[in-house]
Short mmCIF file of C-alpha atoms in Angstrom, two decimals:
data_model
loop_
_atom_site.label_atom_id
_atom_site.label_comp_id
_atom_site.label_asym_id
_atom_site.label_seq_id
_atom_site.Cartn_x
_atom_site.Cartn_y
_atom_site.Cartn_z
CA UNK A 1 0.00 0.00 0.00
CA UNK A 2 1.18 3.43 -0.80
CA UNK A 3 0.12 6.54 0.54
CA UNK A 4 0.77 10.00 -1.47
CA UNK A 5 1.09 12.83 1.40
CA UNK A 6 1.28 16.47 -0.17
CA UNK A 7 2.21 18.83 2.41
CA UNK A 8 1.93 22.34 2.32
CA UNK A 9 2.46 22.53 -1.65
CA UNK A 10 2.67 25.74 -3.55
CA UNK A 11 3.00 26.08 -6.76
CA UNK A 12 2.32 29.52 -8.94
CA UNK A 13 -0.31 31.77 -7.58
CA UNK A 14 -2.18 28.83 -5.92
CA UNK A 15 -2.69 28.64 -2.26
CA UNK A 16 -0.67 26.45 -0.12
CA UNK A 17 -2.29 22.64 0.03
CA UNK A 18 -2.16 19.88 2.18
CA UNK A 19 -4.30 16.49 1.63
CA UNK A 20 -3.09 12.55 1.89
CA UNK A 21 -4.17 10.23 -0.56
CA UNK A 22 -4.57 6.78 0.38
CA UNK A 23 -5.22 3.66 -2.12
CA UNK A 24 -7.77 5.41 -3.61
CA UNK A 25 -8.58 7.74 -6.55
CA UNK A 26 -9.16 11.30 -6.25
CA UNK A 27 -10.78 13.71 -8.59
CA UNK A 28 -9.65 17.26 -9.47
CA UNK A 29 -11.57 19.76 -10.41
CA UNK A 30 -11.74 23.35 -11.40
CA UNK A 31 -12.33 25.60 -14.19
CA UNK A 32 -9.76 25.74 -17.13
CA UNK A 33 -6.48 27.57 -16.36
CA UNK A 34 -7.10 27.35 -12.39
CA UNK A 35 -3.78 25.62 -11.80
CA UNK A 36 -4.99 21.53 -12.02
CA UNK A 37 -2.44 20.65 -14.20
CA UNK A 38 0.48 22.78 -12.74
CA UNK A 39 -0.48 21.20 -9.18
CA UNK A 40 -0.27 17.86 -10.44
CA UNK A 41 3.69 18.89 -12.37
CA UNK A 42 4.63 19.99 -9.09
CA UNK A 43 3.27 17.02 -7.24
CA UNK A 44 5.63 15.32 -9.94
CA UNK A 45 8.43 17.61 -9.34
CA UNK A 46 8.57 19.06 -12.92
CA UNK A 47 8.30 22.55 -12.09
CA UNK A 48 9.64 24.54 -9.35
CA UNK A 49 6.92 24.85 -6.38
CA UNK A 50 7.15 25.37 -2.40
CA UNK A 51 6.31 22.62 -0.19
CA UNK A 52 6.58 19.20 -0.52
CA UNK A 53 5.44 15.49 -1.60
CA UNK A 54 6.32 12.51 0.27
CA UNK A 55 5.57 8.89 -1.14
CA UNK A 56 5.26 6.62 2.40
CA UNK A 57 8.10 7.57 4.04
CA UNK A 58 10.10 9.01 0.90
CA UNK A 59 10.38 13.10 0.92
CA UNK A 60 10.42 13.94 -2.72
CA UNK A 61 13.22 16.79 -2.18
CA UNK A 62 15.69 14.17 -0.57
CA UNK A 63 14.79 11.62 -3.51
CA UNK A 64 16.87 11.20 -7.24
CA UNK A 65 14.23 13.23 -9.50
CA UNK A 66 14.61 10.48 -12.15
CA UNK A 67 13.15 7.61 -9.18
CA UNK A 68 10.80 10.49 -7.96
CA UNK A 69 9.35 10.44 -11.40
CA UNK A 70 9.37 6.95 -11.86
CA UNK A 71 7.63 6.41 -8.89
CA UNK A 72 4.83 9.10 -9.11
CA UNK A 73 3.78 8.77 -12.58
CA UNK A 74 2.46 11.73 -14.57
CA UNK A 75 0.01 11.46 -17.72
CA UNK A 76 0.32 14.87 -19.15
CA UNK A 77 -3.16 16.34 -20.81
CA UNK A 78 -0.79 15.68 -24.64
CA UNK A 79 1.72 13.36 -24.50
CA UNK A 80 4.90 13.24 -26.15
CA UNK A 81 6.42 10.79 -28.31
CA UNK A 82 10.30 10.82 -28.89
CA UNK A 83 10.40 8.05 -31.76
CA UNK A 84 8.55 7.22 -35.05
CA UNK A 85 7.54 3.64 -33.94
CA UNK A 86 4.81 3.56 -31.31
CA UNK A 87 6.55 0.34 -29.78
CA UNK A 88 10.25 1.98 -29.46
CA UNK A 89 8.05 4.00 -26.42
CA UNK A 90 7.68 0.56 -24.33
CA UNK A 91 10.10 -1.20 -22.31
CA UNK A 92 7.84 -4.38 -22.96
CA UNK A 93 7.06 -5.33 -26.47
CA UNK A 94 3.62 -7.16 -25.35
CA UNK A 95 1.48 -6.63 -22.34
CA UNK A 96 -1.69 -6.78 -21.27
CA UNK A 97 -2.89 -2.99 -21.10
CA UNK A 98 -2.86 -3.00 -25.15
CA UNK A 99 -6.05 -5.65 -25.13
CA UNK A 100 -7.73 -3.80 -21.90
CA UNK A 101 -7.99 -0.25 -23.93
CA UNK A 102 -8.85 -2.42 -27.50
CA UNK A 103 -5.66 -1.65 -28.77
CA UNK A 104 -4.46 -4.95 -31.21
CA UNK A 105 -0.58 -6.07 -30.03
CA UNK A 106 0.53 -4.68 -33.75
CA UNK A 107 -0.20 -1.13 -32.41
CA UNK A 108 3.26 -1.43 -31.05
CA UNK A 109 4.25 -1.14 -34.93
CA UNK A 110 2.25 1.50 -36.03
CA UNK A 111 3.66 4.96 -36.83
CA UNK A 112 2.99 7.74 -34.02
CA UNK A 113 2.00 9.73 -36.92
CA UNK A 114 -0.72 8.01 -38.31
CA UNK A 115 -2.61 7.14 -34.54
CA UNK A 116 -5.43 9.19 -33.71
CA UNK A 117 -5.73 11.45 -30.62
CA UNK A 118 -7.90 8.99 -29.01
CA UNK A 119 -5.51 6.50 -29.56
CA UNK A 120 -2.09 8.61 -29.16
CA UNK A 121 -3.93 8.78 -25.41
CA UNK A 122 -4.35 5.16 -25.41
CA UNK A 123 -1.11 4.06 -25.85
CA UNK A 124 0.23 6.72 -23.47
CA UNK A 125 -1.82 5.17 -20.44
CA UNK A 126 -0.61 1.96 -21.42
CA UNK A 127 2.86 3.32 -21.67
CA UNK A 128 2.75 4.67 -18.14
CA UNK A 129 0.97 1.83 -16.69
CA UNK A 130 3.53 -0.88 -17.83
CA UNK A 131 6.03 1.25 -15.92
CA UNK A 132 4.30 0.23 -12.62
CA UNK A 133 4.54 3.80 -11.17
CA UNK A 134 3.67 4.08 -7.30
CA UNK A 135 1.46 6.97 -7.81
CA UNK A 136 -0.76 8.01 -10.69
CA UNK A 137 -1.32 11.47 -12.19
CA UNK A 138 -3.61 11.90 -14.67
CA UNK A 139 -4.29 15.05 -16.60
CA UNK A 140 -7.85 14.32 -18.06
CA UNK A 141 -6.94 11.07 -19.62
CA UNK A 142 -10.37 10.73 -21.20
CA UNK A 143 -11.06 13.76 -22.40
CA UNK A 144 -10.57 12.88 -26.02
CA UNK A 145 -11.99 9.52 -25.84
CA UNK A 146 -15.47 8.16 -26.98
CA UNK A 147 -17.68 6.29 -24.40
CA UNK A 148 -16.82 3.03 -25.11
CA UNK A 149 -13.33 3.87 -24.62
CA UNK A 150 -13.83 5.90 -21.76
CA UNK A 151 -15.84 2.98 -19.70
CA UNK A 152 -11.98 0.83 -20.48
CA UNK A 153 -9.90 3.64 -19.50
CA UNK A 154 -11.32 4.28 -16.42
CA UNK A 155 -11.96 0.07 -15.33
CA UNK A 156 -8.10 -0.58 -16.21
CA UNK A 157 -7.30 2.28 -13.76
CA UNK A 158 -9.51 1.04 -11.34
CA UNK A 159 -8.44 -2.53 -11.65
CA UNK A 160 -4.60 -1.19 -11.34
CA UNK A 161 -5.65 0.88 -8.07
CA UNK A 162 -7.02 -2.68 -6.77
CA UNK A 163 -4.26 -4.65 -7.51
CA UNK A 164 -0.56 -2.28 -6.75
CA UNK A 165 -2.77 -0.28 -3.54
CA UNK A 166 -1.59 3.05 -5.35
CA UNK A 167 -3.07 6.66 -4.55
CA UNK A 168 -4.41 8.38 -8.08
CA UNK A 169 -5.73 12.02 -8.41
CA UNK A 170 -7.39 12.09 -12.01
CA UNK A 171 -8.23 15.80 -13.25
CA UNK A 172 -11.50 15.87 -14.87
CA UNK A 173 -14.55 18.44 -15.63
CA UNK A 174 -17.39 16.13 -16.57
CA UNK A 175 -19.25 15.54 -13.35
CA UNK A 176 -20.95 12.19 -14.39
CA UNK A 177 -17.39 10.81 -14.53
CA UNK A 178 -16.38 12.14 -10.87
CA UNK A 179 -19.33 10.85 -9.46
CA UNK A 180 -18.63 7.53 -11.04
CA UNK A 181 -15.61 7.15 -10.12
CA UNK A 182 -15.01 8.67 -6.47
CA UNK A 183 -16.63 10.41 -3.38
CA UNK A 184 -13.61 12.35 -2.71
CA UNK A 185 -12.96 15.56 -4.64
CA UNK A 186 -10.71 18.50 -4.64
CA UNK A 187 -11.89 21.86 -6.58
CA UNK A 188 -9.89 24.83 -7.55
CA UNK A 189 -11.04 27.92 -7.45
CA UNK A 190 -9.93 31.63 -6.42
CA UNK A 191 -6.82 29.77 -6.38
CA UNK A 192 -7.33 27.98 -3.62
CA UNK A 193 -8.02 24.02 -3.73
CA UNK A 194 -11.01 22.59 -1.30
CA UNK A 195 -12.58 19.08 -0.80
CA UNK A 196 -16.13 19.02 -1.83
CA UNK A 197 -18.79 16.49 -2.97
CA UNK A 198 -19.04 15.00 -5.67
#
C-alpha cells in the first residue's frame, strides 16, 4: 500500500495545500487555467513549487528526480512521443494494457504519426501503466476519448488501483465521470483548492 502525502504545496499563484491520498482515486476539479495541471507537475516535481510530496516515508526533495518520477507517474493532458515507432516508447514489447484499452498487439508497430488522438492517449496510459509507477497522475486522460473507450480507461485504472494499492488524483470536468468514479474531490477555485462532494 502506498500513501501519497502532499504537504503544504505551492505552486504559482495557488494557495498552499495539504491532503493525503490513500489507495484510492481522487478527482480534481476546477475551471480551465485554475492551476490543475500545474499542481499535479509539481506534485511530480517538474516545475519549481514550495512545499513538498512525500511517497510513504520518501520526501520527494531528498529523492533522485529520475526515481521520484518513476515512482509518481504523470500522464500529461498531450503526451509526447520521442520516436517514429509507437513500440520503441515501451520497455515491454507485449502486455496486457494494449487488449484492456482495444488496442491490437501490432499497435506497437504503427507509426505515431498516423494514430489518432484517441488513440495517441491510449497508448500513453498503457505506456505509463507498464512502468508500474507508485502513484498516478492523470491530466484528463479521457477527455478525447469516446464512451466506449472511456468505460476501459477508467476500469483498467480502477483494476490497477485494486491490484498495486496506489493513490491516483485524475483531473477531470465532466461531473458524471467524478461521481462515477469517487466520493472524494478536490476543486480549484480563487486559487485555492477545497474538498467538496461529488
Amino acid at each position: 500500500m502506498t500513501v501519497l502525502n502532499i504537504s503544504d504545496l505551492k505552486v504559482h499563484d495557488l494557495h498552499p495545500v495539504s491532503f493525503i491520498i490513500d489507495k484510492e482515486l481522487v478527482c480534481l476539479s476546477g475551471p480551465s487555467g485554475s492551476g490543475k495541471s500545474l499542481l499535479l507537475r509539481a506534485i511530480a516535481d517538474l516545475i519549481v513549487h514550495q512545499g513538498d510530496t512525500y511517497l510513504d516515508d520518501k520526501k520527494c526533495s531528498a529523492v533522485n528526480p529520475v526515481s521520484w518520477r518513476q515512482w509518481v507517474g504523470l500522464l500529461p493532458a498531450e503526451s509526447a512521443w520521442w520516436f517514429d515507432r509507437v513500440g520503441d516508447h515501451f520497455k515491454q514489447q507485449n502486455h496486457d494494457y494494449l487488449a484492456e484499452l482495444n488496442l491490437p498487439d501490432e499497435s506497437l508497430d504503427w507509426e505515431v504519426a498516423r494514430c489518432s488522438t484517441g488513440e495517441k492517449q491510449r497508448l500513453a496510459i498503457a505506456r505509463l501503466l507498464q512502468l508500474k509507477p507508485k502513484a498516478l497522475l492523470l491530466d484528463e486522460p479521457t477527455a478525447s476519448l469516446d464512451a466506449e473507450s472511456v468505460k476501459k480507461v477508467e476500469s483498467v485504472i480502477q483494476k490497477y488501483i485494486a491490484e498495486f494499492n496506489v493513490p491516483v488524483i485524475w483531473v477531470s470536468h465532466d461531473n458524471e465521470q467524478i461521481k462515477r468514479l469517487t466520493k472524494r474531490v478536490f476543486r480549484i477555485e480563487n486559487k485555492e483548492i477545497k474538498e467538496v462532494s461529488a
